[in-house]
Amino acid sequence: MSRPLSVVVLAAGMGTRMKSDLPKVMHKVAGKPMVNHVIDAAETLAAQQTLVVVGPDMDALKAAVAPHPTFEQTDRLGTAHAVLAAKPALEKAQETGGNMIVLYGDSPLFTRTTLQRLIAAREDGDCSVAVLGFRALDPTGYGRLVIDSVSGDLTEIVEEKECDEAQKRINFCNSGVMCFAARDVIAILEAIGNDNAKGEYYLTDAVAVARTCGGRCVAIAVDEQETLGVNSRQQLADAEAIMQDRLRARVMENGATLIDPTSVFLSADTRLGRDVVVEPHVVFGPGVVVGDHVKIKAFSHLESCVVAANADIGPYARLRPGADIGPAARIGNFVEIKNAVVEAGAKVNHLSYIGDARIGADANIGAGTITCNYNGFLKSHTDIGAGAFIGSNSALVAPVTIGDGAIVAAGSTISGVVASDALVMERAPQIEKPGWAARFRAKMKALKAKK
Ligand code: UD1
Ligand code: MG
């Protein structure tokens, strides 16, 4: 049994450099708010409590992290002050013992493996604090990790503004992620003062405080890329690029072929089965599950939908929320499906809108068929039976029920109920006048010649 774990996520900053109406941590990476990436990483470690420190007026953020409790830090007096805003949760952690990790809500790339390594480092040395560091290409702006050359222990973290010239040359930097012995954390945080260049309560002072109390501290290193914190739209795009590469690698490891991985965009929760082939330029929004042996052709866009095994999608298909595509069904070019079940083997191959509908197994929906599901006020349902054939350019004015095996003649506008195996046709009668075209041309030529 591993020891109990509490996780505190700091997210009180607005992130002014984002120039946004949203709190910074609500900006999305791979379709999911950054703060939820951080929480989900904590969840993979089976934390007994994960809580978020938020700023004032951040109701949307509170909702996004629910049911995890939030604590409000009213004044931003520093990272140690922010953690203490969650004091009731810290007290709980102190009672149960084990580990307490602090994460930043704007750093979405830390992995479960890394966090596990940090916990192990703290436990192995029975340390008060373990810090996740990295070798920075450019250490400017980061807290520097000072390591004792004899013991290898971490002796202090010095913030950039407090560094002397020698310390400024240290490139081993604080990522911000720290793991505490839960039993010590309140005493350490409450002993931290704010007598420094910024007048802030620095969480990083926890190291020096712990050592005065006789505790050990250590630092381990992680790849700099994982520590990326997002402060600007550019860094948001950088985090997205790194995350996309990870997600692409994951779906390929699980047996999907991406013909051109860099042109396929995935969401954090995208699930692709074995032997799925994805052609270039496909976008997966959140909530997509794709079964085995599905082919998704170029330029398709999918979100909140399910595609069963052996289905064939695209090119240029749009699967919107609630699209449920059955086994071996075919959805072709310029077809939009929303909140509709397309059962096994059914085909909607060209230029259609299918919304709020069921298409029965093996039904064939002709080119240009439109379900007219909305009357400006309410949405209505279209039900098409198994094996039905809908002729091209038909308008189905919902509510519509078309029985199994019925045929709708091309160009019809259908409303109401069509019986199974019936033919229904809604067209003006065809008129044919033999020879009329030739007579017309002769007359017109003569007229033109006179002028
Ligand atoms: C912090 C670390 C620094 C580390 C760097 C890594 C401290 C004192 N310094 O510096 O050693 O190298 O991160 O990026 O911790 N926050 C609150 N309330 C506050 C202050 C901050 O919630 O009162 C949150 C911020 O929203 C942010 C995180 O804590 O998510 C870090 O704060 P920030 O001001 O960015 O710290 P840095 O100066 O970057
Ligand atoms: Mg920062």
CSV table of C-alpha atoms and ligand atoms in Angstrom, one decimal:
chain,number,residue,atom,x,y,z
A,1,MET,CA,0.0,0.0,0.0
A,2,SER,CA,1.4,3.4,-1.0
A,3,ARG,CA,1.2,6.3,1.5
A,4,PRO,CA,-1.7,8.7,1.5
A,5,LEU,CA,-1.3,11.6,-0.9
A,6,SER,CA,-2.7,15.1,-1.0
A,7,VAL,CA,-2.3,17.4,-4.0
A,8,VAL,CA,-2.6,21.2,-3.9
A,9,VAL,CA,-3.0,22.9,-7.3
A,10,LEU,CA,-2.2,26.6,-7.3
A,11,ALA,CA,-4.4,28.5,-9.7
A,12,ALA,CA,-5.0,31.9,-8.2
A,13,GLY,CA,-3.3,34.0,-10.8
A,14,MET,CA,-5.4,35.6,-13.6
A,15,GLY,CA,-2.4,35.5,-16.0
A,16,THR,CA,-2.5,39.0,-17.3
A,17,ARG,CA,0.0,38.3,-20.1
A,18,MET,CA,-2.7,36.0,-21.7
A,19,LYS,CA,-4.8,39.2,-22.3
A,20,SER,CA,-7.9,37.1,-21.7
A,21,ASP,CA,-11.3,37.2,-20.0
A,22,LEU,CA,-10.7,33.6,-18.8
A,23,PRO,CA,-8.5,32.7,-15.8
A,24,LYS,CA,-5.2,31.5,-17.3
A,25,VAL,CA,-5.6,27.9,-16.2
A,26,MET,CA,-8.9,27.5,-18.0
A,27,HIS,CA,-7.2,27.9,-21.4
A,28,LYS,CA,-7.3,24.5,-23.1
A,29,VAL,CA,-4.5,22.2,-24.3
A,30,ALA,CA,-5.7,19.3,-26.4
A,31,GLY,CA,-9.3,20.3,-25.8
A,32,LYS,CA,-9.0,20.2,-22.0
A,33,PRO,CA,-8.4,23.1,-19.6
A,34,MET,CA,-4.8,23.2,-18.3
A,35,VAL,CA,-5.9,22.9,-14.7
A,36,ASN,CA,-7.8,19.6,-15.6
A,37,HIS,CA,-4.6,18.2,-17.1
A,38,VAL,CA,-2.9,18.9,-13.8
A,39,ILE,CA,-5.7,17.4,-11.7
A,40,ASP,CA,-5.9,14.3,-13.9
A,41,ALA,CA,-2.2,13.7,-13.5
A,42,ALA,CA,-2.8,13.8,-9.7
A,43,GLU,CA,-5.8,11.5,-10.1
A,44,THR,CA,-3.6,8.8,-11.7
A,45,LEU,CA,-1.6,8.8,-8.5
A,46,ALA,CA,-4.8,8.0,-6.6
A,47,ALA,CA,-4.6,11.1,-4.4
A,48,GLN,CA,-6.9,11.0,-1.4
A,49,GLN,CA,-7.6,14.7,-1.8
A,50,THR,CA,-6.9,17.1,-4.7
A,51,LEU,CA,-7.7,20.7,-4.1
A,52,VAL,CA,-7.4,23.9,-6.0
A,53,VAL,CA,-6.4,27.3,-4.7
A,54,VAL,CA,-8.3,29.9,-6.8
A,55,GLY,CA,-8.5,33.7,-6.9
A,56,PRO,CA,-11.6,35.8,-6.3
A,57,ASP,CA,-14.4,35.7,-8.9
A,58,MET,CA,-13.4,32.4,-10.5
A,59,ASP,CA,-16.7,30.6,-10.6
A,60,ALA,CA,-16.1,29.0,-14.0
A,61,LEU,CA,-12.8,27.6,-12.6
A,62,LYS,CA,-14.5,26.2,-9.5
A,63,ALA,CA,-17.1,24.5,-11.8
A,64,ALA,CA,-14.4,23.1,-14.1
A,65,VAL,CA,-12.5,21.4,-11.2
A,66,ALA,CA,-15.6,20.2,-9.3
A,67,PRO,CA,-16.1,18.0,-7.4
A,68,HIS,CA,-12.6,18.8,-6.1
A,69,PRO,CA,-12.7,21.4,-3.3
A,70,THR,CA,-11.4,24.9,-3.9
A,71,PHE,CA,-10.0,27.4,-1.5
A,72,GLU,CA,-9.9,31.1,-2.3
A,73,GLN,CA,-6.7,33.2,-1.9
A,74,THR,CA,-8.0,36.7,-1.7
A,75,ASP,CA,-4.7,38.6,-1.9
A,76,ARG,CA,-1.9,37.2,-3.9
A,77,LEU,CA,0.9,37.3,-1.3
A,78,GLY,CA,3.0,34.6,-2.7
A,79,THR,CA,3.2,30.8,-3.4
A,80,ALA,CA,3.5,29.8,0.3
A,81,HIS,CA,0.6,32.1,1.2
A,82,ALA,CA,-1.4,30.4,-1.6
A,83,VAL,CA,-0.8,26.9,-0.2
A,84,LEU,CA,-1.8,28.0,3.3
A,85,ALA,CA,-5.1,29.2,1.9
A,86,ALA,CA,-6.0,25.5,1.8
A,87,LYS,CA,-5.2,25.1,5.5
A,88,PRO,CA,-8.2,22.9,6.4
A,89,ALA,CA,-7.0,20.4,3.7
A,90,LEU,CA,-3.4,20.7,5.0
A,91,GLU,CA,-4.7,19.8,8.5
A,92,LYS,CA,-6.4,16.7,7.1
A,93,ALA,CA,-3.1,15.8,5.3
A,94,GLN,CA,-1.2,16.2,8.5
A,95,GLU,CA,-3.5,13.8,10.3
A,96,THR,CA,-3.2,11.1,7.7
A,97,GLY,CA,0.5,11.6,7.0
A,98,GLY,CA,2.2,10.6,3.8
A,99,ASN,CA,2.9,13.1,1.0
A,100,MET,CA,1.7,16.4,-0.1
A,101,ILE,CA,2.5,17.7,-3.6
A,102,VAL,CA,2.2,21.2,-4.8
A,103,LEU,CA,1.5,21.7,-8.5
A,104,TYR,CA,0.9,24.8,-10.6
A,105,GLY,CA,-2.4,24.9,-12.6
A,106,ASP,CA,-0.6,26.5,-15.6
A,107,SER,CA,2.0,23.7,-16.0
A,108,PRO,CA,0.0,21.0,-17.8
A,109,LEU,CA,2.8,18.7,-19.0
A,110,PHE,CA,4.0,16.9,-15.8
A,111,THR,CA,3.5,13.1,-16.1
A,112,ARG,CA,2.5,10.5,-13.6
A,113,THR,CA,6.0,8.9,-13.9
A,114,THR,CA,7.7,12.1,-13.0
A,115,LEU,CA,5.5,12.7,-10.0
A,116,GLN,CA,6.0,9.2,-8.8
A,117,ARG,CA,9.8,9.6,-9.0
A,118,LEU,CA,9.5,12.8,-6.9
A,119,ILE,CA,7.4,11.0,-4.2
A,120,ALA,CA,9.9,8.1,-4.2
A,121,ALA,CA,12.8,10.6,-3.8
A,122,ARG,CA,11.1,12.2,-0.8
A,123,GLU,CA,10.2,8.9,0.8
A,124,ASP,CA,13.6,7.2,0.2
A,125,GLY,CA,15.5,9.9,2.1
A,126,ASP,CA,12.7,10.4,4.6
A,127,CYS,CA,13.0,14.0,3.5
A,128,SER,CA,10.9,17.0,4.6
A,129,VAL,CA,10.8,18.4,1.1
A,130,ALA,CA,11.7,17.0,-2.4
A,131,VAL,CA,11.9,19.4,-5.3
A,132,LEU,CA,11.6,18.7,-9.0
A,133,GLY,CA,14.4,20.6,-10.8
A,134,PHE,CA,15.6,20.9,-14.4
A,135,ARG,CA,18.7,22.0,-16.2
A,136,ALA,CA,17.6,25.2,-17.9
A,137,LEU,CA,18.9,26.3,-21.2
A,138,ASP,CA,18.3,29.8,-19.9
A,139,PRO,CA,17.8,29.9,-16.1
A,140,THR,CA,16.7,33.6,-16.0
A,141,GLY,CA,13.6,34.1,-13.9
A,142,TYR,CA,13.7,30.7,-12.1
A,143,GLY,CA,14.5,29.9,-8.5
A,144,ARG,CA,18.0,28.3,-8.4
A,145,LEU,CA,18.5,25.0,-6.6
A,146,VAL,CA,21.6,25.0,-4.4
A,147,ILE,CA,23.1,21.6,-3.9
A,148,ASP,CA,25.5,20.6,-1.2
A,149,SER,CA,28.6,19.3,-3.0
A,150,VAL,CA,29.3,16.7,-0.2
A,151,SER,CA,25.9,15.3,0.7
A,152,GLY,CA,24.2,16.0,-2.6
A,153,ASP,CA,21.3,17.4,-0.5
A,154,LEU,CA,19.3,20.5,-1.5
A,155,THR,CA,20.3,23.2,0.9
A,156,GLU,CA,18.2,26.1,-0.4
A,157,ILE,CA,16.2,27.6,-3.3
A,158,VAL,CA,17.2,31.1,-4.2
A,159,GLU,CA,14.8,33.2,-6.2
A,160,GLU,CA,16.2,35.1,-9.1
A,161,LYS,CA,15.8,38.5,-7.4
A,162,GLU,CA,17.8,37.3,-4.4
A,163,CYS,CA,20.6,35.6,-6.3
A,164,ASP,CA,24.2,36.8,-6.0
A,165,GLU,CA,26.4,36.6,-9.2
A,166,ALA,CA,27.6,33.1,-8.5
A,167,GLN,CA,24.1,31.8,-7.8
A,168,LYS,CA,22.8,33.4,-11.0
A,169,ARG,CA,25.2,31.1,-12.9
A,170,ILE,CA,23.5,28.0,-11.5
A,171,ASN,CA,21.4,26.4,-14.2
A,172,PHE,CA,19.7,23.8,-12.0
A,173,CYS,CA,16.3,25.4,-11.5
A,174,ASN,CA,13.1,24.9,-9.6
A,175,SER,CA,10.2,23.6,-11.8
A,176,GLY,CA,7.8,24.7,-9.0
A,177,VAL,CA,6.7,21.1,-8.2
A,178,MET,CA,7.5,20.2,-4.6
A,179,CYS,CA,6.6,17.2,-2.5
A,180,PHE,CA,6.4,17.6,1.3
A,181,ALA,CA,6.1,15.2,4.2
A,182,ALA,CA,2.5,15.9,5.1
A,183,ARG,CA,3.3,15.8,8.8
A,184,ASP,CA,5.7,18.8,8.5
A,185,VAL,CA,4.0,21.0,6.0
A,186,ILE,CA,1.9,23.4,8.1
A,187,ALA,CA,4.8,24.1,10.6
A,188,ILE,CA,7.1,24.8,7.7
A,189,LEU,CA,4.8,27.1,5.8
A,190,GLU,CA,3.8,29.1,8.8
A,191,ALA,CA,7.5,29.7,9.6
A,192,ILE,CA,8.1,31.3,6.1
A,193,GLY,CA,8.4,35.1,6.2
A,194,ASN,CA,8.2,37.7,3.4
A,195,ASP,CA,11.4,39.7,4.0
A,196,ASN,CA,12.7,39.5,0.4
A,197,ALA,CA,12.9,41.5,-2.8
A,198,LYS,CA,9.3,40.9,-3.7
A,199,GLY,CA,7.8,41.1,-0.2
A,200,GLU,CA,6.1,37.8,-0.9
A,201,TYR,CA,5.8,34.5,1.0
A,202,TYR,CA,8.0,32.3,-1.1
A,203,LEU,CA,7.1,28.6,-1.0
A,204,THR,CA,10.7,28.0,-2.1
A,205,ASP,CA,11.8,29.1,1.4
A,206,ALA,CA,10.4,25.9,2.7
A,207,VAL,CA,13.7,24.2,2.0
A,208,ALA,CA,15.8,26.5,4.2
A,209,VAL,CA,13.1,26.4,6.9
A,210,ALA,CA,12.9,22.6,6.9
A,211,ARG,CA,16.7,22.4,7.2
A,212,THR,CA,16.8,24.7,10.2
A,213,CYS,CA,14.3,22.3,11.8
A,214,GLY,CA,16.7,19.4,11.1
A,215,GLY,CA,14.8,18.1,8.0
A,216,ARG,CA,16.5,16.8,4.9
A,217,CYS,CA,15.7,18.2,1.4
A,218,VAL,CA,16.6,16.7,-2.0
A,219,ALA,CA,16.1,17.7,-5.7
A,220,ILE,CA,15.7,15.4,-8.7
A,221,ALA,CA,15.9,16.4,-12.3
A,222,VAL,CA,13.4,16.2,-15.1
A,223,ASP,CA,13.5,17.1,-18.7
A,224,GLU,CA,13.0,20.9,-19.2
A,225,GLN,CA,10.2,20.4,-21.7
A,226,GLU,CA,8.0,18.8,-19.0
A,227,THR,CA,8.2,21.8,-16.8
A,228,LEU,CA,6.8,24.3,-19.3
A,229,GLY,CA,4.6,26.8,-17.6
A,230,VAL,CA,2.2,28.8,-19.7
A,231,ASN,CA,2.2,32.6,-19.3
A,232,SER,CA,1.4,33.7,-22.8
A,233,ARG,CA,-0.5,32.6,-25.9
A,234,GLN,CA,2.8,31.6,-27.5
A,235,GLN,CA,3.6,29.3,-24.6
A,236,LEU,CA,0.1,27.9,-24.8
A,237,ALA,CA,0.8,27.0,-28.4
A,238,ASP,CA,4.2,25.5,-27.3
A,239,ALA,CA,2.4,23.3,-24.7
A,240,GLU,CA,-0.2,22.3,-27.3
A,241,ALA,CA,2.5,21.1,-29.7
A,242,ILE,CA,4.3,19.0,-27.0
A,243,MET,CA,1.0,17.5,-25.9
A,244,GLN,CA,-0.1,16.7,-29.5
A,245,ASP,CA,3.2,14.9,-30.1
A,246,ARG,CA,2.6,12.8,-26.9
A,247,LEU,CA,-1.0,12.0,-27.9
A,248,ARG,CA,0.0,11.0,-31.4
A,249,ALA,CA,2.7,8.7,-30.1
A,250,ARG,CA,0.1,7.2,-27.7
A,251,VAL,CA,-2.5,6.4,-30.4
A,252,MET,CA,0.2,4.9,-32.7
A,253,GLU,CA,1.6,2.8,-29.8
A,254,ASN,CA,-2.0,1.5,-29.4
A,255,GLY,CA,-2.1,0.4,-33.0
A,256,ALA,CA,-3.5,3.2,-35.1
A,257,THR,CA,-1.8,4.4,-38.2
A,258,LEU,CA,-1.4,8.2,-38.7
A,259,ILE,CA,-0.2,8.7,-42.2
A,260,ASP,CA,1.0,12.2,-41.5
A,261,PRO,CA,1.0,12.5,-37.6
A,262,THR,CA,1.8,16.2,-37.6
A,263,SER,CA,-1.5,17.1,-39.4
A,264,VAL,CA,-3.7,15.1,-37.1
A,265,PHE,CA,-5.0,16.9,-34.0
A,266,LEU,CA,-6.2,14.9,-31.1
A,267,SER,CA,-7.9,15.6,-27.8
A,268,ALA,CA,-6.6,14.4,-24.4
A,269,ASP,CA,-9.4,11.8,-24.3
A,270,THR,CA,-9.4,10.6,-28.0
A,271,ARG,CA,-9.5,6.8,-28.2
A,272,LEU,CA,-8.6,5.1,-31.4
A,273,GLY,CA,-8.8,1.3,-31.8
A,274,ARG,CA,-6.4,-1.1,-33.4
A,275,ASP,CA,-5.7,-0.9,-37.1
A,276,VAL,CA,-7.5,2.5,-37.4
A,277,VAL,CA,-6.1,4.5,-40.3
A,278,VAL,CA,-6.2,8.2,-40.1
A,279,GLU,CA,-5.4,10.2,-43.3
A,280,PRO,CA,-3.8,13.6,-43.1
A,281,HIS,CA,-5.7,16.7,-41.8
A,282,VAL,CA,-8.2,15.2,-39.4
A,283,VAL,CA,-9.3,16.9,-36.2
A,284,PHE,CA,-10.6,15.0,-33.2
A,285,GLY,CA,-12.4,17.3,-30.7
A,286,PRO,CA,-13.1,16.1,-27.2
A,287,GLY,CA,-15.1,12.9,-26.5
A,288,VAL,CA,-14.3,10.7,-29.6
A,289,VAL,CA,-14.2,7.0,-29.4
A,290,VAL,CA,-13.2,5.0,-32.6
A,291,GLY,CA,-13.4,1.2,-32.9
A,292,ASP,CA,-11.0,-1.1,-34.6
A,293,HIS,CA,-10.4,-1.1,-38.4
A,294,VAL,CA,-12.0,2.2,-39.0
A,295,LYS,CA,-10.7,4.4,-41.8
A,296,ILE,CA,-11.0,8.2,-41.4
A,297,LYS,CA,-10.2,9.9,-44.6
A,298,ALA,CA,-8.6,13.3,-45.1
A,299,PHE,CA,-10.1,16.6,-43.8
A,300,SER,CA,-12.7,15.1,-41.5
A,301,HIS,CA,-13.7,16.7,-38.2
A,302,LEU,CA,-15.1,14.7,-35.3
A,303,GLU,CA,-16.3,15.6,-31.8
A,304,SER,CA,-18.2,13.9,-29.0
A,305,CYS,CA,-19.1,10.9,-31.2
A,306,VAL,CA,-18.6,7.2,-31.4
A,307,VAL,CA,-17.5,5.3,-34.5
A,308,ALA,CA,-17.9,1.5,-34.4
A,309,ALA,CA,-15.5,-1.0,-35.9
A,310,ASN,CA,-15.0,-1.2,-39.7
A,311,ALA,CA,-16.8,2.1,-40.4
A,312,ASP,CA,-15.5,4.3,-43.2
A,313,ILE,CA,-15.5,8.1,-42.6
A,314,GLY,CA,-14.8,10.9,-45.0
A,315,PRO,CA,-13.1,12.5,-46.8
A,316,TYR,CA,-14.5,15.8,-45.6
A,317,ALA,CA,-17.0,14.3,-43.1
A,318,ARG,CA,-18.2,16.2,-40.0
A,319,LEU,CA,-19.4,14.2,-37.0
A,320,ARG,CA,-20.9,16.4,-34.4
A,321,PRO,CA,-21.9,15.7,-30.8
A,322,GLY,CA,-24.1,12.6,-30.5
A,323,ALA,CA,-23.2,11.0,-33.8
A,324,ASP,CA,-23.2,7.3,-33.2
A,325,ILE,CA,-21.9,5.5,-36.3
A,326,GLY,CA,-22.5,1.7,-36.3
A,327,PRO,CA,-20.3,-1.1,-37.5
A,328,ALA,CA,-19.3,-1.0,-41.2
A,329,ALA,CA,-21.4,2.1,-41.8
A,330,ARG,CA,-20.1,4.6,-44.4
A,331,ILE,CA,-20.2,8.4,-44.0
A,332,GLY,CA,-18.9,10.1,-47.1
A,333,ASN,CA,-17.9,13.5,-48.4
A,334,PHE,CA,-19.6,16.7,-47.2
A,335,VAL,CA,-21.9,14.8,-44.8
A,336,GLU,CA,-22.8,16.3,-41.4
A,337,ILE,CA,-24.2,14.0,-38.7
A,338,LYS,CA,-25.5,15.4,-35.4
A,339,ASN,CA,-27.2,13.6,-32.6
A,340,ALA,CA,-28.0,10.6,-34.8
A,341,VAL,CA,-27.6,6.9,-34.8
A,342,VAL,CA,-26.4,5.4,-38.0
A,343,GLU,CA,-26.8,1.6,-37.6
A,344,ALA,CA,-24.7,-1.1,-39.0
A,345,GLY,CA,-23.9,-1.1,-42.7
A,346,ALA,CA,-26.0,2.1,-43.4
A,347,LYS,CA,-24.6,4.5,-46.0
A,348,VAL,CA,-24.8,8.3,-46.1
A,349,ASN,CA,-22.2,8.9,-48.8
A,350,HIS,CA,-22.7,12.3,-50.3
A,351,LEU,CA,-23.7,15.9,-49.3
A,352,SER,CA,-26.2,15.3,-46.5
A,353,TYR,CA,-27.3,16.7,-43.2
A,354,ILE,CA,-28.6,14.1,-40.8
A,355,GLY,CA,-29.6,15.5,-37.4
A,356,ASP,CA,-31.8,14.1,-34.6
A,357,ALA,CA,-32.3,10.8,-36.4
A,358,ARG,CA,-32.0,7.1,-36.5
A,359,ILE,CA,-30.9,5.5,-39.7
A,360,GLY,CA,-31.7,1.8,-39.6
A,361,ALA,CA,-29.2,-1.0,-40.5
A,362,ASP,CA,-28.2,-1.1,-44.2
A,363,ALA,CA,-30.4,1.8,-45.2
A,364,ASN,CA,-29.1,3.9,-48.1
A,365,ILE,CA,-29.4,7.7,-47.9
A,366,GLY,CA,-29.1,9.3,-51.3
A,367,ALA,CA,-26.9,12.3,-52.2
A,368,GLY,CA,-28.2,15.6,-50.9
A,369,THR,CA,-30.7,14.2,-48.4
A,370,ILE,CA,-31.5,16.6,-45.6
A,371,THR,CA,-33.3,16.0,-42.4
A,372,CYS,CA,-35.2,19.2,-41.7
A,373,ASN,CA,-35.1,18.8,-37.9
A,374,TYR,CA,-35.6,22.4,-36.8
A,375,ASN,CA,-38.6,24.6,-37.3
A,376,GLY,CA,-37.0,27.7,-35.7
A,377,PHE,CA,-38.3,26.7,-32.3
A,378,LEU,CA,-38.1,23.0,-31.7
A,379,LYS,CA,-36.1,20.0,-32.9
A,380,SER,CA,-37.9,16.9,-34.2
A,381,HIS,CA,-36.8,13.3,-34.8
A,382,THR,CA,-36.5,11.4,-38.0
A,383,ASP,CA,-36.6,7.6,-37.9
A,384,ILE,CA,-35.6,5.6,-41.0
A,385,GLY,CA,-36.1,1.9,-40.9
A,386,ALA,CA,-33.6,-0.9,-41.7
A,387,GLY,CA,-33.0,-1.3,-45.4
A,388,ALA,CA,-34.9,1.8,-46.4
A,389,PHE,CA,-33.7,3.7,-49.5
A,390,ILE,CA,-34.0,7.5,-49.6
A,391,GLY,CA,-33.6,8.9,-53.1
A,392,SER,CA,-31.3,11.7,-53.8
A,393,ASN,CA,-32.2,15.3,-52.9
A,394,SER,CA,-35.0,14.4,-50.5
A,395,ALA,CA,-36.1,16.6,-47.7
A,396,LEU,CA,-37.4,14.8,-44.6
A,397,VAL,CA,-39.5,17.3,-42.7
A,398,ALA,CA,-39.4,16.0,-39.1
A,399,PRO,CA,-41.1,14.4,-37.3
A,400,VAL,CA,-40.8,11.7,-40.0
A,401,THR,CA,-41.0,7.9,-39.7
A,402,ILE,CA,-40.0,5.8,-42.7
A,403,GLY,CA,-40.7,2.0,-42.3
A,404,ASP,CA,-38.2,-0.8,-42.9
A,405,GLY,CA,-37.5,-1.4,-46.6
A,406,ALA,CA,-39.5,1.7,-47.8
A,407,ILE,CA,-38.3,3.6,-50.8
A,408,VAL,CA,-38.5,7.4,-51.0
A,409,ALA,CA,-38.3,8.6,-54.6
A,410,ALA,CA,-35.6,11.1,-55.5
A,411,GLY,CA,-36.5,14.8,-55.0
A,412,SER,CA,-39.3,14.1,-52.5
A,413,THR,CA,-40.3,16.3,-49.6
A,414,ILE,CA,-41.6,13.9,-46.9
A,415,SER,CA,-43.4,14.5,-43.7
A,416,GLY,CA,-45.3,12.1,-41.5
A,417,VAL,CA,-45.3,8.3,-41.6
A,418,VAL,CA,-44.3,6.0,-44.5
A,419,ALA,CA,-45.2,2.3,-44.2
A,420,SER,CA,-42.7,-0.4,-44.4
A,421,ASP,CA,-41.9,-1.6,-48.0
A,422,ALA,CA,-44.0,1.3,-49.5
A,423,LEU,CA,-42.9,3.6,-52.3
A,424,VAL,CA,-43.5,7.2,-51.5
A,425,MET,CA,-43.1,9.9,-54.1
A,426,GLU,CA,-43.7,13.6,-53.8
A,427,ARG,CA,-43.1,15.3,-57.1
A,428,ALA,CA,-45.0,17.4,-59.6
A,429,PRO,CA,-46.2,15.1,-62.5
A,430,GLN,CA,-43.8,14.9,-65.4
A,431,ILE,CA,-45.0,16.5,-68.6
A,432,GLU,CA,-43.4,15.6,-72.0
A,433,LYS,CA,-44.1,17.5,-75.2
A,434,PRO,CA,-42.6,15.6,-78.2
A,435,GLY,CA,-40.6,17.7,-80.7
A,436,TRP,CA,-41.2,20.9,-78.7
A,437,ALA,CA,-37.5,21.7,-78.2
A,438,ALA,CA,-36.7,21.5,-82.0
A,439,ARG,CA,-39.7,23.7,-82.9
A,440,PHE,CA,-38.7,26.2,-80.2
A,441,ARG,CA,-35.1,26.4,-81.5
A,442,ALA,CA,-36.3,26.8,-85.2
A,443,LYS,CA,-38.6,29.6,-84.1
A,444,MET,CA,-36.0,31.5,-82.1
A,445,LYS,CA,-33.4,31.2,-84.9
A,446,ALA,CA,-35.8,32.7,-87.4
A,447,LEU,CA,-36.7,35.6,-85.0
A,448,LYS,CA,-33.0,36.4,-84.4
A,449,ALA,CA,-32.3,36.4,-88.1
A,450,LYS,CA,-35.0,39.0,-88.8
A,451,LYS,CA,-33.5,41.4,-86.2
B,1,UD1,C1,7.9,30.2,-9.0
B,1,UD1,C2,9.0,29.7,-8.0
B,1,UD1,C3,10.3,29.6,-8.7
B,1,UD1,C4,10.2,28.6,-9.9
B,1,UD1,C5,9.1,29.1,-10.8
B,1,UD1,C6,8.9,28.0,-11.9
B,1,UD1,C7,8.3,30.7,-5.9
B,1,UD1,C8,8.6,31.8,-4.9
B,1,UD1,N1,9.1,30.7,-7.0
B,1,UD1,O1,8.3,31.5,-9.4
B,1,UD1,O2,11.3,29.1,-7.8
B,1,UD1,O3,11.5,28.6,-10.6
B,1,UD1,O4,7.9,29.3,-10.1
B,1,UD1,O5,8.0,28.5,-12.8
B,1,UD1,O6,7.4,29.9,-5.7
B,1,UD1,N2,0.3,31.8,-7.3
B,1,UD1,C9,-0.8,31.9,-6.5
B,1,UD1,N3,-0.9,32.8,-5.5
B,1,UD1,C10,0.2,33.6,-5.3
B,1,UD1,C11,1.3,33.6,-6.1
B,1,UD1,C12,1.4,32.6,-7.1
B,1,UD1,O7,-1.8,31.1,-6.7
B,1,UD1,O8,0.1,34.4,-4.3
B,1,UD1,C13,0.4,30.8,-8.4
B,1,UD1,C14,0.5,31.4,-9.7
B,1,UD1,O9,-0.8,31.6,-10.3
B,1,UD1,C15,1.3,30.4,-10.5
B,1,UD1,C16,2.2,29.8,-9.5
B,1,UD1,O10,1.5,30.0,-8.2
B,1,UD1,O11,0.5,29.4,-11.1
B,1,UD1,C17,3.6,30.3,-9.5
B,1,UD1,O12,3.6,31.7,-9.3
B,1,UD1,P1,4.5,32.7,-10.1
B,1,UD1,O13,4.2,34.1,-9.7
B,1,UD1,O14,4.5,32.4,-11.5
B,1,UD1,O15,6.0,32.3,-9.5
B,1,UD1,P2,7.4,32.5,-10.2
B,1,UD1,O16,7.8,33.9,-9.9
B,1,UD1,O17,7.3,32.1,-11.6
B,2,MG,MG,5.8,31.7,-13.1
